[in-house]
Short mmCIF file of C-alpha atoms in Angstrom, two decimals:
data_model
loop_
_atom_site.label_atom_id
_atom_site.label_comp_id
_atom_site.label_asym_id
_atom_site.label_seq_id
_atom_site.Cartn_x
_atom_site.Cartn_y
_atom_site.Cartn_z
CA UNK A 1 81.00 109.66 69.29
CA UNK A 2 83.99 111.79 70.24
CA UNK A 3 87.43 110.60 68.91
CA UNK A 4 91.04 112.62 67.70
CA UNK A 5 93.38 111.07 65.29
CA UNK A 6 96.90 111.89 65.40
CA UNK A 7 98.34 112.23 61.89
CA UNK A 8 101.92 111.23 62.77
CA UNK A 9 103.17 108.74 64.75
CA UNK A 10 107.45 110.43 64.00
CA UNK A 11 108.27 113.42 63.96
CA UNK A 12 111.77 114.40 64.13
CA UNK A 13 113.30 118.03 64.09
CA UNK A 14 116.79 119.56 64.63
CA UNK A 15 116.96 121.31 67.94
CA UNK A 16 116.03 125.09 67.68
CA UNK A 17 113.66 124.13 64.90
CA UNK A 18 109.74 124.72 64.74
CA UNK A 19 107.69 121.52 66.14
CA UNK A 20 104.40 121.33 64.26
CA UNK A 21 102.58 118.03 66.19
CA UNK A 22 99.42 116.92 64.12
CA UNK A 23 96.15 116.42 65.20
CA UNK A 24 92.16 116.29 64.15
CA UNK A 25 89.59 116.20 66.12
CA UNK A 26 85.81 114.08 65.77
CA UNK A 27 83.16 115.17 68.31
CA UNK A 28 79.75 115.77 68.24
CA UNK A 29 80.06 118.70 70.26
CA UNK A 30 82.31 121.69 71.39
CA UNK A 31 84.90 119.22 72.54
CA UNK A 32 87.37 119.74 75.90
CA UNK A 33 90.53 118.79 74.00
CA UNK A 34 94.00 118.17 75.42
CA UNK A 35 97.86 117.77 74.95
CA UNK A 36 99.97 115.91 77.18
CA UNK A 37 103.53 114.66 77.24
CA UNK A 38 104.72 111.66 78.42
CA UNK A 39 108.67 110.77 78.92
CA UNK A 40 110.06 107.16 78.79
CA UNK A 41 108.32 105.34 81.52
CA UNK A 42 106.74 108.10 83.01
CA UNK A 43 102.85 109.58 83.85
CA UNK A 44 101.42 112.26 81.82
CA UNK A 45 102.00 116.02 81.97
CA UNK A 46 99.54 118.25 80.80
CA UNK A 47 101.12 120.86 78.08
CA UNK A 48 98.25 122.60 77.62
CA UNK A 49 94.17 122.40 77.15
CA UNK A 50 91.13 124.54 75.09
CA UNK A 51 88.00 124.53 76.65
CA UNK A 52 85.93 126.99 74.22
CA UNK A 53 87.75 130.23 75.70
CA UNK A 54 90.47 131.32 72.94
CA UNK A 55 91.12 129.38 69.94
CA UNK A 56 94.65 129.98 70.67
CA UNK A 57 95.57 128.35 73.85
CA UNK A 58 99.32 128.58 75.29
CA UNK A 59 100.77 125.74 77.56
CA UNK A 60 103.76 125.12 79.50
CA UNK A 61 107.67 125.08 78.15
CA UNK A 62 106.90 127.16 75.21
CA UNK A 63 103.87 125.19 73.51
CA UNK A 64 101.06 126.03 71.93
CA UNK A 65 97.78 124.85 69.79
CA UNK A 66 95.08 126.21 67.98
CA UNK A 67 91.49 125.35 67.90
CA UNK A 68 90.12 125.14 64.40
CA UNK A 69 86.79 124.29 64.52
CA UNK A 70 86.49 124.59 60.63
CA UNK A 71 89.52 122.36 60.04
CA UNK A 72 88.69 120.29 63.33
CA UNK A 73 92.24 120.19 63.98
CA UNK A 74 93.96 121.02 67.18
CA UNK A 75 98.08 121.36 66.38
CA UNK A 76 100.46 121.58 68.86
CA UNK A 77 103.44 124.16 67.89
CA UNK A 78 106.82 125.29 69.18
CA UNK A 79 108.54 127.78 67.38
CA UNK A 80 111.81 126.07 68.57
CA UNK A 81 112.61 122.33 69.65
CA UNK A 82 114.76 121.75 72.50
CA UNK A 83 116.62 118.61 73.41
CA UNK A 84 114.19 117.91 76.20
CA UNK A 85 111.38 118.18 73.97
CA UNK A 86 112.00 114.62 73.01
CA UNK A 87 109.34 112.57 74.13
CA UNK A 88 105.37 111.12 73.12
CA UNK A 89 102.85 113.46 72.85
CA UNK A 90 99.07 112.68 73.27
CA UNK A 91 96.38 114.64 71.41
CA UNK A 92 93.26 114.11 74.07
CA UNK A 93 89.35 115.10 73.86
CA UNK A 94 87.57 114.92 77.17
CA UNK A 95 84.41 113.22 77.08
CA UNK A 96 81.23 115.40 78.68
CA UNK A 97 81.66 116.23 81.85
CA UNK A 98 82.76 112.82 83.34
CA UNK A 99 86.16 113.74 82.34
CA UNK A 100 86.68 110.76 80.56
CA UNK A 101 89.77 111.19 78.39
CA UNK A 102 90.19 109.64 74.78
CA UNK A 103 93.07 109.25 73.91
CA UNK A 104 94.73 109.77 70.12
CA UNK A 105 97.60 106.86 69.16
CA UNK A 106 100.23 109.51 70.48
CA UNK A 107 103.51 111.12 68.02
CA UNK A 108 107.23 110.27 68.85
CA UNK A 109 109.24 113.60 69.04
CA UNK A 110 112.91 113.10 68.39
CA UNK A 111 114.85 116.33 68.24
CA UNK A 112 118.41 116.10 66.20
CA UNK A 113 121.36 117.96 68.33
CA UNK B 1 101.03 121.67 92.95
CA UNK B 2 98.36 118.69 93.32
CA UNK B 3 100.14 115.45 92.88
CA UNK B 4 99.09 111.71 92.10
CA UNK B 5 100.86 109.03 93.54
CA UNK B 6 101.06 105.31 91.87
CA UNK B 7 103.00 102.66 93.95
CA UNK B 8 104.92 100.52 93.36
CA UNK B 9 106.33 102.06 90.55
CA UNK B 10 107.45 98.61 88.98
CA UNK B 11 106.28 95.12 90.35
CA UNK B 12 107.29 91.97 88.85
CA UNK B 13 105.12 88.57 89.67
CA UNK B 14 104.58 85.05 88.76
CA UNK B 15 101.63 84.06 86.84
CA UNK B 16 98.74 83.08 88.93
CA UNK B 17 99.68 85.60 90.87
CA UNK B 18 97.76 88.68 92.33
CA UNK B 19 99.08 92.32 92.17
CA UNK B 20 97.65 95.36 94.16
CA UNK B 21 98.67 98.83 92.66
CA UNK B 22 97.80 101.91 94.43
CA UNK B 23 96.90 105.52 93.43
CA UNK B 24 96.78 108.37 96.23
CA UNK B 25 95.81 111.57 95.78
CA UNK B 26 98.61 113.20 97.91
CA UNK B 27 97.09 117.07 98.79
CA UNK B 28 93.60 116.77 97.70
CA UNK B 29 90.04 114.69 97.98
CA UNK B 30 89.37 112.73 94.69
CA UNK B 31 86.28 111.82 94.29
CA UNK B 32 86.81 110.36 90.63
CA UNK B 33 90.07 108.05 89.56
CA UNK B 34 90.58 106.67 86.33
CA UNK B 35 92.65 103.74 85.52
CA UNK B 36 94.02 103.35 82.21
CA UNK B 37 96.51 100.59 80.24
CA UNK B 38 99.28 101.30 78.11
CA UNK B 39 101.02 98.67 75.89
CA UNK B 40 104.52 99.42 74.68
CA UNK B 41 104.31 101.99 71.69
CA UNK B 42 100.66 102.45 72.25
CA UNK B 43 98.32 104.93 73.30
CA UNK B 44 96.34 104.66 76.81
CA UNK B 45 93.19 102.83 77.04
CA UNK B 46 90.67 103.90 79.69
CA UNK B 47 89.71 100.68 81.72
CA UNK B 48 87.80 102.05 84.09
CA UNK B 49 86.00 104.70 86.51
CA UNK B 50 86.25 104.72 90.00
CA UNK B 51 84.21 106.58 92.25
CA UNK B 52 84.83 106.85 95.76
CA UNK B 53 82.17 105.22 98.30
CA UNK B 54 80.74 103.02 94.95
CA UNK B 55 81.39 100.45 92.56
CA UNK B 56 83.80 101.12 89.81
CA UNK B 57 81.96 101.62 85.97
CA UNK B 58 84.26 99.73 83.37
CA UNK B 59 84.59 100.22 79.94
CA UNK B 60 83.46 97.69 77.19
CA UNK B 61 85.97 94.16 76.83
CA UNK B 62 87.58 95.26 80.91
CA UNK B 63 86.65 92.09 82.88
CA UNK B 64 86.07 93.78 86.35
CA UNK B 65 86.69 90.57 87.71
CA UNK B 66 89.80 90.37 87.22
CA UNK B 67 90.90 93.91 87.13
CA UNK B 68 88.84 94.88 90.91
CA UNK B 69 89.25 98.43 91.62
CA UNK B 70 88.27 100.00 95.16
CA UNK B 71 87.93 103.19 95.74
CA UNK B 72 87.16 102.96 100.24
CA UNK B 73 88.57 106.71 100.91
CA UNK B 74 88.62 109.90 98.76
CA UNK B 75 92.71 109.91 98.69
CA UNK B 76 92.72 106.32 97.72
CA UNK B 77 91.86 104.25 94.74
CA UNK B 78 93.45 100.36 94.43
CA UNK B 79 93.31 98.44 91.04
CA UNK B 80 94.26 94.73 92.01
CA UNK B 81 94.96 92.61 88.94
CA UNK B 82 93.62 89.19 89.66
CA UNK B 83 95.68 85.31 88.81
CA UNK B 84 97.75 87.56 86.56
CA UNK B 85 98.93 86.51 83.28
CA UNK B 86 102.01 87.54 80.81
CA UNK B 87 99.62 89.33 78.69
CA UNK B 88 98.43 91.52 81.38
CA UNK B 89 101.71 92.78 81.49
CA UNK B 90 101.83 96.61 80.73
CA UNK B 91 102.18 100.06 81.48
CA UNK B 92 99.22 101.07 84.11
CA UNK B 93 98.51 104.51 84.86
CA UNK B 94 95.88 106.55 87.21
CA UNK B 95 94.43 109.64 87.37
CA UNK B 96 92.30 111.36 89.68
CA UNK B 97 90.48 114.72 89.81
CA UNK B 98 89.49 116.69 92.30
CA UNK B 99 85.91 117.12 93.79
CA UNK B 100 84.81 120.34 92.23
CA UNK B 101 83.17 120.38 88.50
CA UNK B 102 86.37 122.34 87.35
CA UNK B 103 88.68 120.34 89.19
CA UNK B 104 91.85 119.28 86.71
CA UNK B 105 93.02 116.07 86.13
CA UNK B 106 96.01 114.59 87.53
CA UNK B 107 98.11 112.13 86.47
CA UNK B 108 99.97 109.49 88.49
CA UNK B 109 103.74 108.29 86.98
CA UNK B 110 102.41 104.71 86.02
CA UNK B 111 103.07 100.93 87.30
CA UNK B 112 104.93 98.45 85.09
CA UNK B 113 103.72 95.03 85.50
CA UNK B 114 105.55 92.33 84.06
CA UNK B 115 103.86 88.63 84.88
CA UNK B 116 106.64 86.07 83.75
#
């Protein structure tokens, strides 16, 4: 059974600090995984997603994660936090090829002015 | 780029009551929609599958009677939550992906229901 656990469910950062967003992985197979952001009351936007190409995957406004399969852990990173940063983030590992998403228990980002 | 479309964005109805919410896939066939539930604070829960042109799959503890989801046309999938309850009342959200095996997921913005 696949399944991703997000470590923490705050985080909170001064703006123009580095974002380090937690989060390990269970699968019984080279996993599709996910992150994707979600603002107050709003759908999801994909930041970025691995699918066994490079362990280091970029994404969208300046994110990042790294696959490590060792560690099964897939962190999202951002060497500096904006204001608009603040938001939930979803760790997510795709199911076969149904794309059926699971989805971990998400991690509040509040960023300090 | 491709864009999902949920409407209404926020519906509020009596108990008893029936709600239809709607998911369009605005500049591109979907063959596959997912519907998923969010409570406040909480992480989404995938309810179901829909497939256009055949019955929805839904995942374990979904009662698919009450939550009917139609899928008739390949820009269109409806999730109609039936004699609707205060604790049906959450956060619903679509997604839909495109008909080739690569296609990537889209995400609608989500429905708040709130049955009083």
């Amino acid at each position: 059974a696949q399944s991703v656990t997000q470590l923490d469910s705050h985080v909170s950062v001064s703006e123009g600090t580095p974002v380090l967003l937690r989060c390990n992985y269970s699968s019984s197979y080279s996993p599709s995984l996910f992150w994707y952001v979600q603002h107050p009351n709003k759908g999801l936007q994909l930041l970025l997603k691995y699918t066994s190409a490079a362990t280091l995957v970029k994404g969208i406004n300046g994110f990042e994660a790294e696959f490590k399969k060792s560690e099964t852990s897939f962190h999202l990173t951002k060497p500096s936090a904006h204001m608009s940063d603040a938001a939930e983030y979803f760790c997510v590992v795709g199911m076969d090829s149904s794309y059926k998403l699971i989805f971990g228990s998400g991690t509040r980002l509040l960023v300090r002015p | 780029g491709a864009v999902v479309s949920q409407h209404p964005s926020w519906v509020i109805c009596k108990s008893g009551t029936s709600v239809k919410i709607e998911c369009r896939s605005l500049d591109f066939q979907a063959t596959t929609m997912f519907w998923y539930r969010q409570f406040p604070k909480q992480s989404l829960m995938l309810m179901a599958t829909s497939n256009e042109g055949s019955k929805a799959t839904y995942e374990q503890g979904v009662e698919k009677d009450k939550f009917l989801i139609n899928h008739a046309s390949l820009t269109l999938s409806t999730l109609t939550v039936t004699s609707a309850h205060p604790e049906d009342s959450s956060f619903y959200i679509c997604s839909a992906r495109g008909p080739s095996y690569n296609s990537p997921l889209h995400f609608g913005n989500g429905t708040r229901l709130t049955v009083t």
